[in-house]
Amino acid sequence: DTGVSQNPRHKITKRGQNVTFRCDPISEHNRLYWYRQTLGQGPEFLTYFQNEAQLEKSRLLSDRFSAERPKGSFSTLEIQRTEQGDSAMYLCASSLAGGNYGYTFGSGTRLTVV
Amino acid sequence: GENVEQHPSTLSVQEGDSAVIKCTYSDSASNYFPWYKQELGKGPQLIIDIRSNVGEKKDQRIAVTLNKTAKHFSLHITETQPEDSAVYFCAASSTSGNTPLVFGKGTRLSVIA
C-alpha cells in the first residue's frame, strides 16, 4: 500500500466550471476525510465518511460541494460552478475508526480558479 | 465546537537549539492531540500524538506535553536540524464525540545552519 493517493495533483479551471477530485485511501482504513487548506492556514474540515456513509459535513461545505464514497473505498469531491474563493489545496486523509487513530494525509489537489 | 489556537506563527532557531510550539484548545471533551509536520508541496504527516490519559510523550528528539486543566499542549524539538524546517500543526478531537480533528493555524519553523 502506497498511502493515500489524490488525483489530480493540480487543477486550473475557469470560474463557473465544475471540477471533480478523487481520493484513494489506505485500503484497510474505513474512515475518509476531506479538508481544505488555504495559504498560511491549517487544514479546515469539510466532510468525512465511515465506509460509504457520510457522517458529518461542515458549514463550510456549501451546496455547490458534494462528496461521495459509493463503495466505501475511493471518494470523490465535486465542486460545481467554481468561484475564485474555491482556490485552495484540497486534502484527503484516511484512518481507522475509533480510538482516534492518527490520520494519514494525501499530498492534496491544488485547485486554482481563474 | 472546538477551537485550537497555536503560537508562534513563525519561529527561527539556530541549528542545535530547541524549539517549542504551544497550542490551546477550548473543548474540555477533547482527548486526542496529534502534531503534524508539513513540508512544501506535501500533505501533513503525523509526527507524534498524545492522549489525555498521559501528560508527556517522547520520541527521540520530539516530545509533547499536555496540561488538561489548563487546556494546553506543547511540542518540543531538541537538537534541531535543518531538515526540521517545515510548518507544524497541532490538532485536537474527541473520541467520544467522534469529532474530526480541528487544526491550529500552523507554525513555520526555520532552523538556521
Short mmCIF file of C-alpha atoms in Angstrom, two decimals:
data_model
loop_
_atom_site.label_atom_id
_atom_site.label_comp_id
_atom_site.label_asym_id
_atom_site.label_seq_id
_atom_site.Cartn_x
_atom_site.Cartn_y
_atom_site.Cartn_z
CA ASP A 1 0.00 0.00 0.00
CA THR A 2 1.47 3.33 -1.05
CA GLY A 3 -0.55 5.54 1.29
CA VAL A 4 -3.33 7.97 0.41
CA SER A 5 -3.42 8.90 -3.25
CA GLN A 6 -5.06 12.04 -4.63
CA ASN A 7 -5.66 12.96 -8.24
CA PRO A 8 -5.10 15.24 -9.94
CA ARG A 9 -2.25 16.99 -8.12
CA HIS A 10 -3.06 20.30 -9.76
CA LYS A 11 -6.18 21.64 -11.44
CA ILE A 12 -6.66 25.00 -13.10
CA THR A 13 -10.23 25.80 -14.10
CA LYS A 14 -12.23 28.75 -15.25
CA ARG A 15 -14.78 30.30 -12.94
CA GLY A 16 -18.14 28.64 -13.34
CA GLN A 17 -16.79 25.24 -14.40
CA ASN A 18 -17.30 22.04 -12.44
CA VAL A 19 -14.35 20.07 -11.09
CA THR A 20 -14.02 16.64 -9.51
CA PHE A 21 -11.20 15.31 -7.36
CA ARG A 22 -10.50 11.72 -6.42
CA CYS A 23 -9.04 10.21 -3.27
CA ASP A 24 -7.89 6.62 -2.81
CA PRO A 25 -7.38 5.91 0.91
CA ILE A 26 -5.25 3.26 2.58
CA SER A 27 -7.16 0.07 1.85
CA GLU A 28 -7.84 -1.05 5.41
CA HIS A 29 -8.93 2.41 6.58
CA ASN A 30 -12.68 2.74 6.93
CA ARG A 31 -12.74 6.48 7.59
CA LEU A 32 -12.06 9.07 4.92
CA TYR A 33 -11.88 12.84 5.44
CA TRP A 34 -11.80 15.87 3.18
CA TYR A 35 -10.11 19.08 4.34
CA ARG A 36 -9.41 22.37 2.62
CA GLN A 37 -6.23 24.36 3.21
CA THR A 38 -5.56 27.92 2.08
CA LEU A 39 -2.18 29.64 2.14
CA GLY A 40 -0.86 30.18 5.65
CA GLN A 41 -3.74 28.36 7.31
CA GLY A 42 -4.29 24.98 8.88
CA PRO A 43 -6.49 22.35 7.27
CA GLU A 44 -10.22 23.08 7.64
CA PHE A 45 -12.61 20.16 7.92
CA LEU A 46 -15.14 19.72 5.11
CA THR A 47 -16.69 16.26 5.49
CA TYR A 48 -15.99 12.66 6.44
CA PHE A 49 -17.18 9.16 5.70
CA GLN A 50 -17.19 5.94 7.63
CA ASN A 51 -17.31 3.26 5.00
CA GLU A 52 -19.87 4.58 2.48
CA ALA A 53 -21.86 6.68 4.98
CA GLN A 54 -21.24 10.42 5.07
CA LEU A 55 -21.32 11.13 8.81
CA GLU A 56 -20.64 14.83 9.08
CA LYS A 57 -20.49 17.91 6.88
CA SER A 58 -19.04 21.27 7.82
CA ARG A 59 -20.91 24.53 7.34
CA LEU A 60 -18.02 25.36 5.00
CA LEU A 61 -19.42 22.81 2.58
CA SER A 62 -21.85 24.88 0.52
CA ASP A 63 -24.50 23.40 -1.75
CA ARG A 64 -22.01 23.60 -4.62
CA PHE A 65 -19.86 20.94 -2.95
CA SER A 66 -20.74 17.27 -2.94
CA ALA A 67 -18.74 14.26 -1.84
CA GLU A 68 -19.33 10.57 -2.35
CA ARG A 69 -17.78 7.29 -1.32
CA PRO A 70 -20.02 4.85 -3.15
CA LYS A 71 -18.41 1.54 -2.26
CA GLY A 72 -16.61 2.55 0.89
CA SER A 73 -13.28 2.68 -0.91
CA PHE A 74 -12.30 5.69 -3.02
CA SER A 75 -14.06 9.04 -2.68
CA THR A 76 -14.78 11.95 -5.00
CA LEU A 77 -15.27 15.61 -4.16
CA GLU A 78 -17.11 17.69 -6.75
CA ILE A 79 -17.34 21.45 -6.84
CA GLN A 80 -19.99 22.89 -9.13
CA ARG A 81 -19.92 26.40 -10.59
CA THR A 82 -16.46 27.11 -9.17
CA GLU A 83 -15.69 30.54 -7.72
CA GLN A 84 -12.32 32.22 -7.19
CA GLY A 85 -12.75 31.72 -3.45
CA ASP A 86 -12.66 27.97 -4.02
CA SER A 87 -8.96 28.20 -4.89
CA ALA A 88 -7.17 26.14 -2.25
CA MET A 89 -5.44 22.85 -1.54
CA TYR A 90 -7.95 20.05 -1.05
CA LEU A 91 -6.58 17.37 1.26
CA CYS A 92 -7.86 13.87 1.75
CA ALA A 93 -6.98 11.74 4.77
CA SER A 94 -7.92 8.29 5.98
CA SER A 95 -7.84 6.47 9.31
CA LEU A 96 -9.23 3.54 11.22
CA ALA A 97 -12.42 4.22 13.13
CA GLY A 98 -12.46 4.54 16.90
CA GLY A 99 -9.79 5.48 19.41
CA ASN A 100 -8.68 8.50 17.47
CA TYR A 101 -6.11 6.84 15.29
CA GLY A 102 -3.91 9.31 13.51
CA TYR A 103 -4.90 10.44 10.06
CA THR A 104 -2.75 9.69 7.02
CA PHE A 105 -2.98 12.54 4.54
CA GLY A 106 -2.50 12.51 0.81
CA SER A 107 -0.43 15.14 -0.97
CA GLY A 108 -3.54 17.10 -1.91
CA THR A 109 -5.07 18.58 -5.04
CA ARG A 110 -4.26 22.23 -5.62
CA LEU A 111 -7.19 24.00 -7.27
CA THR A 112 -6.77 27.35 -8.98
CA VAL A 113 -9.90 29.08 -10.26
CA VAL A 114 -9.17 31.80 -12.82
CA GLY B 1 -17.31 23.44 18.66
CA GLU B 2 -13.61 23.02 19.26
CA ASN B 3 -11.23 25.94 18.67
CA VAL B 4 -7.46 25.41 18.57
CA GLU B 5 -5.07 28.33 18.91
CA GLN B 6 -1.39 27.89 18.02
CA HIS B 7 1.63 30.12 18.56
CA PRO B 8 4.02 31.37 17.49
CA SER B 9 3.12 31.60 13.81
CA THR B 10 6.82 31.70 12.86
CA LEU B 11 9.88 30.52 14.74
CA SER B 12 13.56 30.70 13.82
CA VAL B 13 16.19 28.81 15.77
CA GLN B 14 19.86 28.07 15.35
CA GLU B 15 20.77 24.52 14.47
CA GLY B 16 21.21 22.52 17.65
CA ASP B 17 18.91 24.70 19.73
CA SER B 18 15.48 23.65 20.97
CA ALA B 19 12.12 24.74 19.56
CA VAL B 20 8.83 24.91 21.43
CA ILE B 21 5.39 25.36 19.86
CA LYS B 22 2.31 25.84 22.03
CA CYS B 23 -1.39 25.21 21.47
CA THR B 24 -4.54 25.78 23.46
CA TYR B 25 -7.94 24.19 22.92
CA SER B 26 -11.42 25.10 24.05
CA ASP B 27 -13.44 21.87 24.28
CA SER B 28 -12.87 20.02 27.55
CA ALA B 29 -14.19 16.85 25.85
CA SER B 30 -11.15 16.72 23.56
CA ASN B 31 -8.87 13.85 24.46
CA TYR B 32 -6.63 13.27 21.45
CA PHE B 33 -3.88 15.71 20.43
CA PRO B 34 -1.69 14.94 17.40
CA TRP B 35 1.06 17.03 15.84
CA TYR B 36 1.69 17.14 12.10
CA LYS B 37 4.65 18.31 10.02
CA GLN B 38 4.01 19.68 6.54
CA GLU B 39 6.77 20.18 4.01
CA LEU B 40 6.37 22.21 0.85
CA GLY B 41 4.10 20.54 -1.69
CA LYS B 42 3.18 17.68 0.61
CA GLY B 43 0.31 16.77 2.86
CA PRO B 44 0.65 16.93 6.66
CA GLN B 45 2.49 14.00 8.21
CA LEU B 46 1.78 12.75 11.72
CA ILE B 47 4.91 13.03 13.88
CA ILE B 48 3.64 12.41 17.41
CA ASP B 49 0.37 12.29 19.31
CA ILE B 50 -0.80 12.23 22.91
CA ARG B 51 -3.98 11.13 24.60
CA SER B 52 -5.47 12.72 27.68
CA ASN B 53 -4.55 9.87 29.99
CA VAL B 54 -0.86 10.83 29.83
CA GLY B 55 0.96 14.08 30.49
CA GLU B 56 4.06 13.64 28.36
CA LYS B 57 5.31 11.50 25.49
CA LYS B 58 8.74 11.38 23.88
CA ASP B 59 10.05 10.00 20.62
CA GLN B 60 13.77 10.62 20.13
CA ARG B 61 14.21 14.39 19.69
CA ILE B 62 10.49 15.15 19.82
CA ALA B 63 8.30 15.40 22.92
CA VAL B 64 4.77 16.53 23.58
CA THR B 65 3.34 17.69 26.91
CA LEU B 66 -0.32 18.04 27.85
CA ASN B 67 -1.95 20.05 30.62
CA LYS B 68 -5.64 19.14 30.63
CA THR B 69 -6.50 21.52 33.44
CA ALA B 70 -5.15 24.49 31.53
CA LYS B 71 -6.22 23.05 28.15
CA HIS B 72 -2.87 23.45 26.52
CA PHE B 73 -0.30 21.19 24.93
CA SER B 74 3.16 21.80 23.53
CA LEU B 75 5.61 20.33 21.05
CA HIS B 76 9.29 20.31 21.98
CA ILE B 77 12.02 19.60 19.43
CA THR B 78 15.55 19.29 20.79
CA GLU B 79 18.85 19.44 18.90
CA THR B 80 17.13 20.92 15.88
CA GLN B 81 18.46 20.14 12.41
CA PRO B 82 17.91 21.91 9.07
CA GLU B 83 15.59 19.09 7.98
CA ASP B 84 13.25 20.02 10.85
CA SER B 85 12.39 23.19 8.90
CA ALA B 86 8.71 22.90 7.96
CA VAL B 87 5.24 24.01 9.03
CA TYR B 88 3.96 22.28 12.17
CA PHE B 89 0.28 21.92 13.04
CA CYS B 90 -1.35 20.91 16.30
CA ALA B 91 -4.84 19.43 16.35
CA ALA B 92 -7.48 18.21 18.78
CA SER B 93 -10.51 15.94 18.73
CA SER B 94 -12.83 13.99 20.99
CA THR B 95 -13.01 10.20 20.91
CA SER B 96 -16.45 10.00 22.48
CA GLY B 97 -17.93 12.60 20.14
CA ASN B 98 -16.29 11.03 17.09
CA THR B 99 -15.38 14.54 16.10
CA PRO B 100 -12.94 15.14 13.25
CA LEU B 101 -9.62 16.79 14.00
CA VAL B 102 -9.61 20.57 14.40
CA PHE B 103 -6.27 22.10 13.44
CA GLY B 104 -4.36 25.13 14.59
CA LYS B 105 -3.13 27.65 12.02
CA GLY B 106 0.40 26.34 11.99
CA THR B 107 3.92 27.38 12.95
CA ARG B 108 6.58 27.86 10.30
CA LEU B 109 9.83 26.64 11.83
CA SER B 110 13.13 27.66 10.26
CA VAL B 111 16.32 26.03 11.50
CA ILE B 112 19.32 28.11 10.57
CA ALA B 113 22.53 26.21 9.94
#
